[in-house]
mmCIF file with all atom_site columns, C-alpha atoms in Angstrom:
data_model
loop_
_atom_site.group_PDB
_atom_site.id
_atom_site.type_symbol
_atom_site.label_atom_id
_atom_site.label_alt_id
_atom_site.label_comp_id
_atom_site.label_asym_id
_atom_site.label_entity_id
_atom_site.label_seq_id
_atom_site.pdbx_PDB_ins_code
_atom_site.Cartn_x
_atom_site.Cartn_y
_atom_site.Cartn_z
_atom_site.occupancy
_atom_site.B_iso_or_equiv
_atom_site.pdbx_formal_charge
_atom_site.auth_seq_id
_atom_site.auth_comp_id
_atom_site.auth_asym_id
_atom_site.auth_atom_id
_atom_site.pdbx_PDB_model_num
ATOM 1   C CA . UNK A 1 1   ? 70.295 96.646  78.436  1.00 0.00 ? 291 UNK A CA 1
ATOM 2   C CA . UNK A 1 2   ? 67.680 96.897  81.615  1.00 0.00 ? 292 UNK A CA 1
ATOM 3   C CA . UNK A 1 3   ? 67.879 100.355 83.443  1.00 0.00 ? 293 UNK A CA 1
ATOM 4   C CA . UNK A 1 4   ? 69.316 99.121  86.461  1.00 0.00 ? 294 UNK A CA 1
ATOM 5   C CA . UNK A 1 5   ? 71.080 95.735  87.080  1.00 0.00 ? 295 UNK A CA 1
ATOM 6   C CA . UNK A 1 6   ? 72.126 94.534  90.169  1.00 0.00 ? 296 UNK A CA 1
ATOM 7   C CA . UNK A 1 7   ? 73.644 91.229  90.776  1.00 0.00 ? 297 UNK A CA 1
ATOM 8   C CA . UNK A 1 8   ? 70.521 88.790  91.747  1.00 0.00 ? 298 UNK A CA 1
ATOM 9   C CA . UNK A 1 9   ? 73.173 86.650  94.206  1.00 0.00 ? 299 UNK A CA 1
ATOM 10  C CA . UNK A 1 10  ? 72.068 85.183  96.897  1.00 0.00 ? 300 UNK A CA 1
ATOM 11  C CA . UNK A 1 11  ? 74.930 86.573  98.731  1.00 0.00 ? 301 UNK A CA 1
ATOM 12  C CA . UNK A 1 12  ? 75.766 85.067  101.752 1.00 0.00 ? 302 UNK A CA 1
ATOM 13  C CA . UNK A 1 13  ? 77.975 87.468  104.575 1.00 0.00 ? 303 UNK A CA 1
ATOM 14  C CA . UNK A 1 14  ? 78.707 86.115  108.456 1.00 0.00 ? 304 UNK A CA 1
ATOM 15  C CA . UNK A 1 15  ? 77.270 87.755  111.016 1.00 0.00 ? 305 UNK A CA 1
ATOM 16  C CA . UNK A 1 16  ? 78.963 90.770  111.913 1.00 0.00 ? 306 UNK A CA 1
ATOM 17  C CA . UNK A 1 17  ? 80.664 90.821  108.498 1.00 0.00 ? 307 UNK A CA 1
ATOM 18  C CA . UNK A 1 18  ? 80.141 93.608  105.699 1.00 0.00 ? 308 UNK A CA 1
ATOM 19  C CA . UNK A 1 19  ? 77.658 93.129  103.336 1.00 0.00 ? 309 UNK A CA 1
ATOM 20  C CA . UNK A 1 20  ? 78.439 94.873  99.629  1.00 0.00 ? 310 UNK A CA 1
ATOM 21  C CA . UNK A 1 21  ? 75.251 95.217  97.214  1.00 0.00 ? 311 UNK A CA 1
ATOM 22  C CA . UNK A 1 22  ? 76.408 96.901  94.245  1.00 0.00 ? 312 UNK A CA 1
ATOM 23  C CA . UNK A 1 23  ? 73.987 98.266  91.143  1.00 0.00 ? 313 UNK A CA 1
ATOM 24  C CA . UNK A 1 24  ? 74.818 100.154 88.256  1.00 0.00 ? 314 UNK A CA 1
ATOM 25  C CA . UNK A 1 25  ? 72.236 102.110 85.948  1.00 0.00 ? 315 UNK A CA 1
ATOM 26  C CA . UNK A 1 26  ? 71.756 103.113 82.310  1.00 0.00 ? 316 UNK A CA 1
ATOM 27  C CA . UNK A 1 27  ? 70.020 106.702 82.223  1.00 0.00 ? 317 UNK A CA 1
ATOM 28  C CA . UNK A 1 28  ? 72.956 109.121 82.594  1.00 0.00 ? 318 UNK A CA 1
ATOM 29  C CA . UNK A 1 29  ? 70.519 111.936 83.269  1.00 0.00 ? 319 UNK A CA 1
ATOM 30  C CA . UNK A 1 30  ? 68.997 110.152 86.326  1.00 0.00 ? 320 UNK A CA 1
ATOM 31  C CA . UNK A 1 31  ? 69.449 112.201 89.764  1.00 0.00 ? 321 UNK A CA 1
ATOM 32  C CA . UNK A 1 32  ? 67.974 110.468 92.355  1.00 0.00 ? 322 UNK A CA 1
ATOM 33  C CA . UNK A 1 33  ? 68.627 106.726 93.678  1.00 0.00 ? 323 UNK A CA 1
ATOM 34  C CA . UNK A 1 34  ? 67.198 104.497 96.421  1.00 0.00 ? 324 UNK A CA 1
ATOM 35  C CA . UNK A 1 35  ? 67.887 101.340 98.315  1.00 0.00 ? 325 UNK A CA 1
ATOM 36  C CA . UNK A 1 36  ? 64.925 99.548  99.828  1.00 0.00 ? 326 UNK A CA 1
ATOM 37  C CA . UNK A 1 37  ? 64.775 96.306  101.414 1.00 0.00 ? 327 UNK A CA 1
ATOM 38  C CA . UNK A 1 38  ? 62.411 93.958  101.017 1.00 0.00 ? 328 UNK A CA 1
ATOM 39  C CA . UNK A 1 39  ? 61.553 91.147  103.423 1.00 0.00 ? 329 UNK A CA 1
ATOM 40  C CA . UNK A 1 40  ? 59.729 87.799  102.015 1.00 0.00 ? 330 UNK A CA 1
ATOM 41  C CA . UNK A 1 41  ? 56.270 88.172  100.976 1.00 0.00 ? 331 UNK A CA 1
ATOM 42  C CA . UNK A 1 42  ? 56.222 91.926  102.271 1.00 0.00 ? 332 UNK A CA 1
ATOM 43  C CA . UNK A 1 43  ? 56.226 95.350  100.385 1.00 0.00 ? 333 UNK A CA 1
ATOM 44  C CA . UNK A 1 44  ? 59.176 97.403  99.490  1.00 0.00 ? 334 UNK A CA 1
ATOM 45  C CA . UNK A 1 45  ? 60.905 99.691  102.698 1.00 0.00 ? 335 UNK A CA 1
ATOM 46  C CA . UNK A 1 46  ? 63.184 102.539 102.087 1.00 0.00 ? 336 UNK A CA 1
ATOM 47  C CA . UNK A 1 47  ? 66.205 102.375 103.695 1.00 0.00 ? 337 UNK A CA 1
ATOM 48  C CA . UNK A 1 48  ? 68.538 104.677 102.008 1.00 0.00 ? 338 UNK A CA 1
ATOM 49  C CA . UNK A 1 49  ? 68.288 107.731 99.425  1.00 0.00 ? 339 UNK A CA 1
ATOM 50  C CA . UNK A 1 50  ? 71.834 109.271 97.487  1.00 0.00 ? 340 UNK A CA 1
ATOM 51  C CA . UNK A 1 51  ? 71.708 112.474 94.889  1.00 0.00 ? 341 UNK A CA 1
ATOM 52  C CA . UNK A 1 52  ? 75.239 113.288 95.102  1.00 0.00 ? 342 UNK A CA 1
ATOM 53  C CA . UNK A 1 53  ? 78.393 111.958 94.262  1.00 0.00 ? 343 UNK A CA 1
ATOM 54  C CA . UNK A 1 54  ? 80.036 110.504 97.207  1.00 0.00 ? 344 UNK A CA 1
ATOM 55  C CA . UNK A 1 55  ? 79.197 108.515 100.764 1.00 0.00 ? 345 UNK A CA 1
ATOM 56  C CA . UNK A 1 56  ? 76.076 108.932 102.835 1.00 0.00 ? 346 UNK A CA 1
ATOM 57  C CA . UNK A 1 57  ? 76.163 107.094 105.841 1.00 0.00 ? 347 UNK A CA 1
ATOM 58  C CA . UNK A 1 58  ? 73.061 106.333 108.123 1.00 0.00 ? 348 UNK A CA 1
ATOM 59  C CA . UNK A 1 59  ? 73.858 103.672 111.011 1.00 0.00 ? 349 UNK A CA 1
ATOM 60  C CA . UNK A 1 60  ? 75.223 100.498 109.875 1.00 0.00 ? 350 UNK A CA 1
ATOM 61  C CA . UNK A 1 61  ? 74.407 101.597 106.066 1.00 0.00 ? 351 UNK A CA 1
ATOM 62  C CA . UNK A 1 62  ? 76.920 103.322 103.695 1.00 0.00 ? 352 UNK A CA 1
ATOM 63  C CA . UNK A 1 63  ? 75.430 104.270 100.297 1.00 0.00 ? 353 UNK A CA 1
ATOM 64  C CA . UNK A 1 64  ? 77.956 105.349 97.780  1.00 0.00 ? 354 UNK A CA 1
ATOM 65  C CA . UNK A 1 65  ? 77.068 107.068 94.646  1.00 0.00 ? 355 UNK A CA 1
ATOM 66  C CA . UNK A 1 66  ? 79.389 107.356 91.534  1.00 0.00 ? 356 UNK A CA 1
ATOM 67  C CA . UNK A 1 67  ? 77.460 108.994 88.590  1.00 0.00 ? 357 UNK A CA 1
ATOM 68  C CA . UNK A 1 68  ? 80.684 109.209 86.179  1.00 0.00 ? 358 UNK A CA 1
ATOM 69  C CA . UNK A 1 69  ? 80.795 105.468 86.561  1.00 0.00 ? 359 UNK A CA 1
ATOM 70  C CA . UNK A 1 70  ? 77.076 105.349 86.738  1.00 0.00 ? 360 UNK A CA 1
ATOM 71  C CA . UNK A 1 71  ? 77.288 103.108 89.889  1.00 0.00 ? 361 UNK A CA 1
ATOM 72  C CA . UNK A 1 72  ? 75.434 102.694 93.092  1.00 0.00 ? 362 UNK A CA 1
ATOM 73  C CA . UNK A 1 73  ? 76.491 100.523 96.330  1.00 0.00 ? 363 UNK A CA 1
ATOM 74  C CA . UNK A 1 74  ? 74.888 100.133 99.653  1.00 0.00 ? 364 UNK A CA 1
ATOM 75  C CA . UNK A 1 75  ? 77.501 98.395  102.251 1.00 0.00 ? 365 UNK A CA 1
ATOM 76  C CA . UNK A 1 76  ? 75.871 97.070  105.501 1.00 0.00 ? 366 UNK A CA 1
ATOM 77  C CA . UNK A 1 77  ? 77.920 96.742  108.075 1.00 0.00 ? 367 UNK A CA 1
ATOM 78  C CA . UNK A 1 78  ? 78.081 94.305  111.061 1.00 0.00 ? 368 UNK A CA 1
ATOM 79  C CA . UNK A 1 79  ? 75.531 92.410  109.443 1.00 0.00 ? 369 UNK A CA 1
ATOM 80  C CA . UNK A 1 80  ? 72.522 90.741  111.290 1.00 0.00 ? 370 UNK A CA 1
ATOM 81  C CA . UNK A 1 81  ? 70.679 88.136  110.820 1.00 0.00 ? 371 UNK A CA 1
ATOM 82  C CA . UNK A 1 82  ? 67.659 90.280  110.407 1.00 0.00 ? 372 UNK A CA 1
ATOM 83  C CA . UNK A 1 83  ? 69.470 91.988  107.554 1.00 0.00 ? 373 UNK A CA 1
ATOM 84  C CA . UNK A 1 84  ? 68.620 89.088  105.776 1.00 0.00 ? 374 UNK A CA 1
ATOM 85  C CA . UNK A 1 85  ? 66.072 90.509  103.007 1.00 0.00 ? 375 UNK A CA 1
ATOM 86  C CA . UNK A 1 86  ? 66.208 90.834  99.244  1.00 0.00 ? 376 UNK A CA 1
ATOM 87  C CA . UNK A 1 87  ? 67.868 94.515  98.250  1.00 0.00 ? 377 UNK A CA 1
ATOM 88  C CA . UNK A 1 88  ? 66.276 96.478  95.398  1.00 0.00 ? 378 UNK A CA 1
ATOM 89  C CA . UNK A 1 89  ? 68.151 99.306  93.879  1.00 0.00 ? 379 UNK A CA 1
ATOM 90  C CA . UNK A 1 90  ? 66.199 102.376 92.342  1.00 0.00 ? 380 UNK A CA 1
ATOM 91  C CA . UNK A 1 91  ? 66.743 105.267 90.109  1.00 0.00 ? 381 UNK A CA 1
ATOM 92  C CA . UNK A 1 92  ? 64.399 108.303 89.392  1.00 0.00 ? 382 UNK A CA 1
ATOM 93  C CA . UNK A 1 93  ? 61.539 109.490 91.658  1.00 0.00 ? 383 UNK A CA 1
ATOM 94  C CA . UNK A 1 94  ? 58.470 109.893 89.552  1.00 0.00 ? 384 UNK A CA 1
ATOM 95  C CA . UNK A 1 95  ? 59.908 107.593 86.692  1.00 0.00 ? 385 UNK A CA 1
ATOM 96  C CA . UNK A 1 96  ? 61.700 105.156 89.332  1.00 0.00 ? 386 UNK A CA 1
ATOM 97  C CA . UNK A 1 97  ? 63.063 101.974 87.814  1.00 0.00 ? 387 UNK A CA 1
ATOM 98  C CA . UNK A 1 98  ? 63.963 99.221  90.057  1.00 0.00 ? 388 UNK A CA 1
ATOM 99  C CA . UNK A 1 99  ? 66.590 96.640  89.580  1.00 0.00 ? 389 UNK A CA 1
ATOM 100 C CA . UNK A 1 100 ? 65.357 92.862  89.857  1.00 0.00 ? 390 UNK A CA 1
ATOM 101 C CA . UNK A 1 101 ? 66.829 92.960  93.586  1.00 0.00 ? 391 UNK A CA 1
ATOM 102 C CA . UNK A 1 102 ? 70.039 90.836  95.454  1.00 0.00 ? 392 UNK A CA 1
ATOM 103 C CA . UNK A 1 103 ? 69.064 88.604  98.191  1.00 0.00 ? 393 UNK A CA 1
ATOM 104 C CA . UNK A 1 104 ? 70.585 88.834  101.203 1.00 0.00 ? 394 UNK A CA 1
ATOM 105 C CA . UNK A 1 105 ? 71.511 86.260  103.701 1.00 0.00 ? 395 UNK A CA 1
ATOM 106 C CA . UNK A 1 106 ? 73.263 86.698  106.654 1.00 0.00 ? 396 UNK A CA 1
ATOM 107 C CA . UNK A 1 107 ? 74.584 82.963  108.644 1.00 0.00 ? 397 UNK A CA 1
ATOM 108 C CA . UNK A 1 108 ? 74.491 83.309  112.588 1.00 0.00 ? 398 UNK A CA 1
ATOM 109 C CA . UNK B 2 1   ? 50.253 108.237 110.250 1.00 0.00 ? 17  UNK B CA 1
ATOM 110 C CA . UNK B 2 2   ? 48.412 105.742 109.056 1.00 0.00 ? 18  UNK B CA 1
ATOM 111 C CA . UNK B 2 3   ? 50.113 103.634 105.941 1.00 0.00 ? 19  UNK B CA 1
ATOM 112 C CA . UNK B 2 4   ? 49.100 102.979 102.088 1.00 0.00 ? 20  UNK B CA 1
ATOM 113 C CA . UNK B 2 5   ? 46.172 100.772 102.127 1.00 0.00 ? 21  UNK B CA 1
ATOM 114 C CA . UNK B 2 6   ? 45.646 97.873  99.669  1.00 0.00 ? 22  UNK B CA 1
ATOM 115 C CA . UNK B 2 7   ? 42.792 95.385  99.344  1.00 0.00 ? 23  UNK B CA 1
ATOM 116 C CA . UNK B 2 8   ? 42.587 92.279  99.033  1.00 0.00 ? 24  UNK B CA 1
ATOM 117 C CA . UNK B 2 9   ? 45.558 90.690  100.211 1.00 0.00 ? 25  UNK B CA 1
ATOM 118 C CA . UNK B 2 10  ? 45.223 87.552  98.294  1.00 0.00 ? 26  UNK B CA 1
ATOM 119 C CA . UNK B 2 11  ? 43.223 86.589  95.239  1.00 0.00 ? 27  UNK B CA 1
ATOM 120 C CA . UNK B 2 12  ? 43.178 83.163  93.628  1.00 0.00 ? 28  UNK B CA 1
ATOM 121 C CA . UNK B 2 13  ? 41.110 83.520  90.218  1.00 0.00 ? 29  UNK B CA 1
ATOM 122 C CA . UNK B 2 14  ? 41.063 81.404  86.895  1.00 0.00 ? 30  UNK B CA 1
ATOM 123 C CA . UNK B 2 15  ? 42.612 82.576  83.433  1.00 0.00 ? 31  UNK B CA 1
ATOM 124 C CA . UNK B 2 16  ? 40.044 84.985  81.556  1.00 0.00 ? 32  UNK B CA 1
ATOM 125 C CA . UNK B 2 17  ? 38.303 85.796  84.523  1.00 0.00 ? 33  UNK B CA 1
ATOM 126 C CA . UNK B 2 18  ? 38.505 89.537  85.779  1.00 0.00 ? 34  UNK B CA 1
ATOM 127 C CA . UNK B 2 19  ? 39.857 91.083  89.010  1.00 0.00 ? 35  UNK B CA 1
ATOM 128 C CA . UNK B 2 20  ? 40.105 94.182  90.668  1.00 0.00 ? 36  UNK B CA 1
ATOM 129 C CA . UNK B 2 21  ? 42.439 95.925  93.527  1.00 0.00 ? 37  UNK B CA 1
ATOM 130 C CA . UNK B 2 22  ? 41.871 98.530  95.607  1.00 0.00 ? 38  UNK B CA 1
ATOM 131 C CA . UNK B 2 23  ? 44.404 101.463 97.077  1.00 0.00 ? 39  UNK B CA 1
ATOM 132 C CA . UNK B 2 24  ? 44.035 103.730 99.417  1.00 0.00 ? 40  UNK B CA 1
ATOM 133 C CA . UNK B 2 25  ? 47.459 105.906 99.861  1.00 0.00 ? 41  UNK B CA 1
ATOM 134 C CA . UNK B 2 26  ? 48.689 107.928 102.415 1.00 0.00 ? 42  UNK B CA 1
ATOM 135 C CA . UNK B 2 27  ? 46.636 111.034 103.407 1.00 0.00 ? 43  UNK B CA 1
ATOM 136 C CA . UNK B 2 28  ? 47.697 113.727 101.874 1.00 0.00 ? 44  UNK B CA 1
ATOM 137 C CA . UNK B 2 29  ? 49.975 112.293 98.876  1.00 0.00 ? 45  UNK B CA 1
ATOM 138 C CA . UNK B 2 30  ? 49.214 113.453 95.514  1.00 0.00 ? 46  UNK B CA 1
ATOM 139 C CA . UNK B 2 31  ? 51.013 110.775 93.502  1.00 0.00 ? 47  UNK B CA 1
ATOM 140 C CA . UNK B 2 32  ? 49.877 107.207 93.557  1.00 0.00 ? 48  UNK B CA 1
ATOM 141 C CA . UNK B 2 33  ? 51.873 103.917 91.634  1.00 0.00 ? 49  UNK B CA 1
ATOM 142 C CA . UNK B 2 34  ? 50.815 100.891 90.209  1.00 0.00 ? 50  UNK B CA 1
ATOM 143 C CA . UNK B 2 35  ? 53.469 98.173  90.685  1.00 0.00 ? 51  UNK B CA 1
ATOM 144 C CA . UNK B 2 36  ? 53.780 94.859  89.488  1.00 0.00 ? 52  UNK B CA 1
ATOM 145 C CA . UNK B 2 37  ? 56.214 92.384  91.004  1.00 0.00 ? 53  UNK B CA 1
ATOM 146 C CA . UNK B 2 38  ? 56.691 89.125  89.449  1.00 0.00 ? 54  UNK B CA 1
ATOM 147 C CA . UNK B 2 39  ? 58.244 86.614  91.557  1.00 0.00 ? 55  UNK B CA 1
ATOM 148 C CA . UNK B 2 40  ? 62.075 86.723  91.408  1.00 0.00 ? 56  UNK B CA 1
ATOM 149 C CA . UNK B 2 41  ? 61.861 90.853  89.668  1.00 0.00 ? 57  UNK B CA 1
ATOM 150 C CA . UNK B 2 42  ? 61.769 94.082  91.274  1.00 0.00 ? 58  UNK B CA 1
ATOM 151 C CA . UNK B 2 43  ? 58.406 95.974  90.626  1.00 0.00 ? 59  UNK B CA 1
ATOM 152 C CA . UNK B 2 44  ? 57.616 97.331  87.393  1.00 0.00 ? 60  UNK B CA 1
ATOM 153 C CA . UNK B 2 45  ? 55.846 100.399 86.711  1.00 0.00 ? 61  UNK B CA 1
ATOM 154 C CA . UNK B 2 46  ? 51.979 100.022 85.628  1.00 0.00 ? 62  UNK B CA 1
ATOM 155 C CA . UNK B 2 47  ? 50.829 103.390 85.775  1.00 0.00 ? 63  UNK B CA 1
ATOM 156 C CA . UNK B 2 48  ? 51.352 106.415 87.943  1.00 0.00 ? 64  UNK B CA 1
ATOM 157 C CA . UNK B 2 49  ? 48.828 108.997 88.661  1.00 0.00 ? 65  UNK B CA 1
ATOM 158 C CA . UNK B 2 50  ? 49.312 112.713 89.979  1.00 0.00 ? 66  UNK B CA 1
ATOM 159 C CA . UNK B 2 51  ? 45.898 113.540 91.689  1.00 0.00 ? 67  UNK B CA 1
ATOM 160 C CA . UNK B 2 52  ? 43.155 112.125 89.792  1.00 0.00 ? 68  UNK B CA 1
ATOM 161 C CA . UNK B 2 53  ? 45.003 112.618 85.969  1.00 0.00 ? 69  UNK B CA 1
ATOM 162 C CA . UNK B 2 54  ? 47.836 109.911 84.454  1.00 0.00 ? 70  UNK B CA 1
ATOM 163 C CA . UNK B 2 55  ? 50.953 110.662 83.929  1.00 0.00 ? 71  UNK B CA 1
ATOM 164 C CA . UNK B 2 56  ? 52.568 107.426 82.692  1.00 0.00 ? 72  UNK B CA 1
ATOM 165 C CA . UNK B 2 57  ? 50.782 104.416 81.834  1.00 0.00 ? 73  UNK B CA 1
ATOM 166 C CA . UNK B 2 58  ? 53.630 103.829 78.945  1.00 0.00 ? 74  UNK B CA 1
ATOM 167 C CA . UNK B 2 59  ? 53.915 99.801  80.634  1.00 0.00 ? 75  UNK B CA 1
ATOM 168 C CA . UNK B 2 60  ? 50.361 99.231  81.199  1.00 0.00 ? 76  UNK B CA 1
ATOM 169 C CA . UNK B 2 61  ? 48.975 96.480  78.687  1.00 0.00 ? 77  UNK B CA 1
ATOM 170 C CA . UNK B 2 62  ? 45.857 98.563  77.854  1.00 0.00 ? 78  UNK B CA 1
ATOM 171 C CA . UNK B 2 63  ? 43.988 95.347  76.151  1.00 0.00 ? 79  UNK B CA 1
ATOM 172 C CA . UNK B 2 64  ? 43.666 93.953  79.364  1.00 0.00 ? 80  UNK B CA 1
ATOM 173 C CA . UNK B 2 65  ? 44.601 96.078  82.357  1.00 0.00 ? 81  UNK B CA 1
ATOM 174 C CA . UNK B 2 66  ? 42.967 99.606  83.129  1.00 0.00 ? 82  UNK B CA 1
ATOM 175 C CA . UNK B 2 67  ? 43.463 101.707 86.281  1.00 0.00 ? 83  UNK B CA 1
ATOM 176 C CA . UNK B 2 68  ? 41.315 104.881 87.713  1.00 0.00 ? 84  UNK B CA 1
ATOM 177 C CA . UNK B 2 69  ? 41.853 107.433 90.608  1.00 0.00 ? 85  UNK B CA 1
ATOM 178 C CA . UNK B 2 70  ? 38.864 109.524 91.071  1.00 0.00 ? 86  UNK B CA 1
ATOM 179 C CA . UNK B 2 71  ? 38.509 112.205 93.161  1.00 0.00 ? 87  UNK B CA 1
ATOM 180 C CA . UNK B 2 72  ? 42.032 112.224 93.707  1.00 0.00 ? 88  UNK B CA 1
ATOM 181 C CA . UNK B 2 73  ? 42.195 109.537 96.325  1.00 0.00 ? 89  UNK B CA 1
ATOM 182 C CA . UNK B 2 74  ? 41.589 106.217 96.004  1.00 0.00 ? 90  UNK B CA 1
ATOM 183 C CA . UNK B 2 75  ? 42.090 103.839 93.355  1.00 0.00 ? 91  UNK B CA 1
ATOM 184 C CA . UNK B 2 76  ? 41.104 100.745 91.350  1.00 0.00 ? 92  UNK B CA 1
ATOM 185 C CA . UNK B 2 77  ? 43.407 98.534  89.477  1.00 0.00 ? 93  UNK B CA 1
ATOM 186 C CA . UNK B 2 78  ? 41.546 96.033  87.300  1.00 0.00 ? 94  UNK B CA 1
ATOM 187 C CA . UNK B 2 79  ? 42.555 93.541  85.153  1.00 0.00 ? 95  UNK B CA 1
ATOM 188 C CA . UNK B 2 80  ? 40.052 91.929  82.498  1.00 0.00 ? 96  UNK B CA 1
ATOM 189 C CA . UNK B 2 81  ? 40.955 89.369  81.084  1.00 0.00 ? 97  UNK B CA 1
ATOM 190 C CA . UNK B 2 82  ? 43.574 87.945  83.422  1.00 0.00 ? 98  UNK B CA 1
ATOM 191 C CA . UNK B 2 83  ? 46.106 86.005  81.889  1.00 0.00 ? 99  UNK B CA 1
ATOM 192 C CA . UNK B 2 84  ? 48.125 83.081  83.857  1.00 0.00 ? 100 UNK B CA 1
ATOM 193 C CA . UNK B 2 85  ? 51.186 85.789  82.839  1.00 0.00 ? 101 UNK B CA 1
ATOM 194 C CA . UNK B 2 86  ? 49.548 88.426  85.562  1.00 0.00 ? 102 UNK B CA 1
ATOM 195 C CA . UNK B 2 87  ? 50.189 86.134  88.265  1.00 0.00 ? 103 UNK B CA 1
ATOM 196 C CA . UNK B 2 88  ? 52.576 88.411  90.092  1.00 0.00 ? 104 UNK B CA 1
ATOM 197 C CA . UNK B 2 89  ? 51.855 90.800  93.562  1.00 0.00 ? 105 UNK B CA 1
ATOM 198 C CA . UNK B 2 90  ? 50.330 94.038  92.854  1.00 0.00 ? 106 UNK B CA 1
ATOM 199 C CA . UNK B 2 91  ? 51.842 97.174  95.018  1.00 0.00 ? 107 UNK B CA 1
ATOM 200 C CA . UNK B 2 92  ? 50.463 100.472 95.138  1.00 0.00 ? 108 UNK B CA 1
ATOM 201 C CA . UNK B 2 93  ? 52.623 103.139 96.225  1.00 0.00 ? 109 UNK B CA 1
ATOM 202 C CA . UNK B 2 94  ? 52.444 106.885 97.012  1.00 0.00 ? 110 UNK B CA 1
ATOM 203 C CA . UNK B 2 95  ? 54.199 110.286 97.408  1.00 0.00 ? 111 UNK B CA 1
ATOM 204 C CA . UNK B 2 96  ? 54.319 113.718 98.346  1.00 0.00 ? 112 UNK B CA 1
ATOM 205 C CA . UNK B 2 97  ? 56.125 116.549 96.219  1.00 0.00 ? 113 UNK B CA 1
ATOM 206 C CA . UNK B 2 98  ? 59.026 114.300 94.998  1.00 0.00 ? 114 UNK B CA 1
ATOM 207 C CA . UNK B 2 99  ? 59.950 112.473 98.114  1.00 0.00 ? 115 UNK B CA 1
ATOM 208 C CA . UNK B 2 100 ? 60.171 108.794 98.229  1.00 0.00 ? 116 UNK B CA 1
ATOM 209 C CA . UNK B 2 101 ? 57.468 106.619 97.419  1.00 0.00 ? 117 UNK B CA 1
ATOM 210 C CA . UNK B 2 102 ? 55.775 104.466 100.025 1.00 0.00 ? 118 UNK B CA 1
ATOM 211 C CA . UNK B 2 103 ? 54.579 101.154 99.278  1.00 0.00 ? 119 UNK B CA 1
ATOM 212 C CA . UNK B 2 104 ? 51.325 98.985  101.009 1.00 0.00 ? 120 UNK B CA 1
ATOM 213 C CA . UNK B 2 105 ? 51.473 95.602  101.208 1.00 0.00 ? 121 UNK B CA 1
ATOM 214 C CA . UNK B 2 106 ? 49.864 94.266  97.967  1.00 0.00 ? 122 UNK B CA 1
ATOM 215 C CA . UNK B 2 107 ? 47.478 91.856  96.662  1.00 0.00 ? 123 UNK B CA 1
ATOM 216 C CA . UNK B 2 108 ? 48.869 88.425  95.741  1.00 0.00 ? 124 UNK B CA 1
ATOM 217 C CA . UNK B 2 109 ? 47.534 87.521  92.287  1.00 0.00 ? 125 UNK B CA 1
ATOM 218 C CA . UNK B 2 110 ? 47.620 84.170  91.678  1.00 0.00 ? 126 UNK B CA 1
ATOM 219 C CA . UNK B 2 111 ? 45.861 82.737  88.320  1.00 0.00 ? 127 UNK B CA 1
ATOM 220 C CA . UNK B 2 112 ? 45.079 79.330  87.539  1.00 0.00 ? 128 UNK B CA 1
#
C-alpha cells in the first residue's frame, strides 16, 4: 500500500466549475498535510497546509481534513484555466511523503 | 527573499557516467531535501539533512548516489554511476523549524 494515493486522473472541470482532488494516506500517526501544485516542467508550490480535523478555506481553495477516515481533499472553486496544474498531496513535514499527483485541467 | 537555488538546470549524460547537482537553499533554513521526481510520480525522498548532519537517507541507493552539506549551507548531490533508471528531475528543497518546505526548480537528468 503507498503512503498516500491520490487518484492520477486527468480530471477535467469547466471553467468556473468546482474542482474535487481527493487523497487518502496510510500513517495514522501523521499530523501534518499539504497540497502543492505543480505546473509542467516547474518545481512543487504550496498552496494549502491542514493539521486539524475539519475545513480550512483560503480564497477559491477549501482543504478538508478527515483523520478518522484518514482522508484529505482540496476543492477549487470557480476554476480557471490557470488552475490547470498537476496536484500533489503530502503528509508529514520532516518525513513528508507525496502522493504521485492528479492532473488538473480546466476547459475555457 | 531570494529562493532555493539549484544548478544546472539540465544535464544530458550517458549511462555509467557520473553527475553532480548543486543547492543552494533559502538563507537561513536549517533543513535541506533531496527529491527525486520521475516523470508521471510525485517526488521521492533521497536524503534530508538538518544543518550539515543526515537525518534520513533510508531511500538513497548508497551504491551509486551520495549527497553532502558542509558547512551547513550548500549542497552536492552526486550520482556515480548513473543508471538510465536515474533519469528523473532532481529538487532540492528547504525549511525552517518545521514549516513547509520550499522547493527550487531542479536539474533535469536525462541519461542516455
Amino acid at each position: 500500500q503507498k503512503e498516500v494515493e491520490q487518484n492520477s486522473g486527468p480530471l477535467s472541470v469547466p471553467e468556473g466549475a468546482i474542482a474535487s482532488l481527493n487523497c487518502t494516506y496510510s500513517d495514522r500517526g501523521s499530523q501534518s498535510f499539504f497540497w502543492y501544485r505543480q505546473y509542467s516542467g516547474k518545481s512543487p508550490e504550496l498552496i494549502m497546509s491542514i493539521y486539524s480535523n475539519g475545513d480550512k478555506e483560503d480564497g477559491r481553495f477549501t482543504a478538508q481534513l478527515n483523520k478518522a477516515s484518514q482522508y484529505v481533499s482540496l476543492l477549487i472553486r470557480d476554476s480557471q484555466p490557470s488552475d490547470s496544474a498537476t496536484y500533489l498531496c503530502a503528509r508529514g513535514r520532516g518525513d513528508m511523503r507525496f502522493g504521485a499527483g492528479t492532473r488538473l485541467t480546466v476547459k475555457p | 527573499e531570494a529562493g532555493v537555488a539549484q544548478s544546472p538546470r539540465y544535464k544530458i549524460i550517458e549511462k555509467r557516467q557520473s553527475v553532480a547537482f548543486w543547492c543552494n537553499p533559502i538563507s537561513g533554513h536549517a533543513t535541506l531535501y533531496w527529491y527525486q521526481q520521475i516523470l508521471g510520480q510525485g517526488p521521492k525522498l533521497l536524503i534530508q539533512f538538518q544543518n550539515n548532519g543526515v537525518v534520513d537517507d533510508s531511500q538513497l541507493p548508497k551504491d551509486r548516489f551520495s549527497a553532502e552539506r558542509l558547512k551547513g549551507v550548500d549542497s552536492t548531490l552526486k550520482i556515480q554511476p548513473a543508471k538510465l533508471e536515474d533519469s528523473a528531475v532532481y529538487l532540492c528543497a528547504s525549511s525552517n523549524s518545521n514549516q513547509p518546505q520550499h522547493f527550487g526548480d531542479g536539474t533535469r537528468l536525462s541519461i542516455l
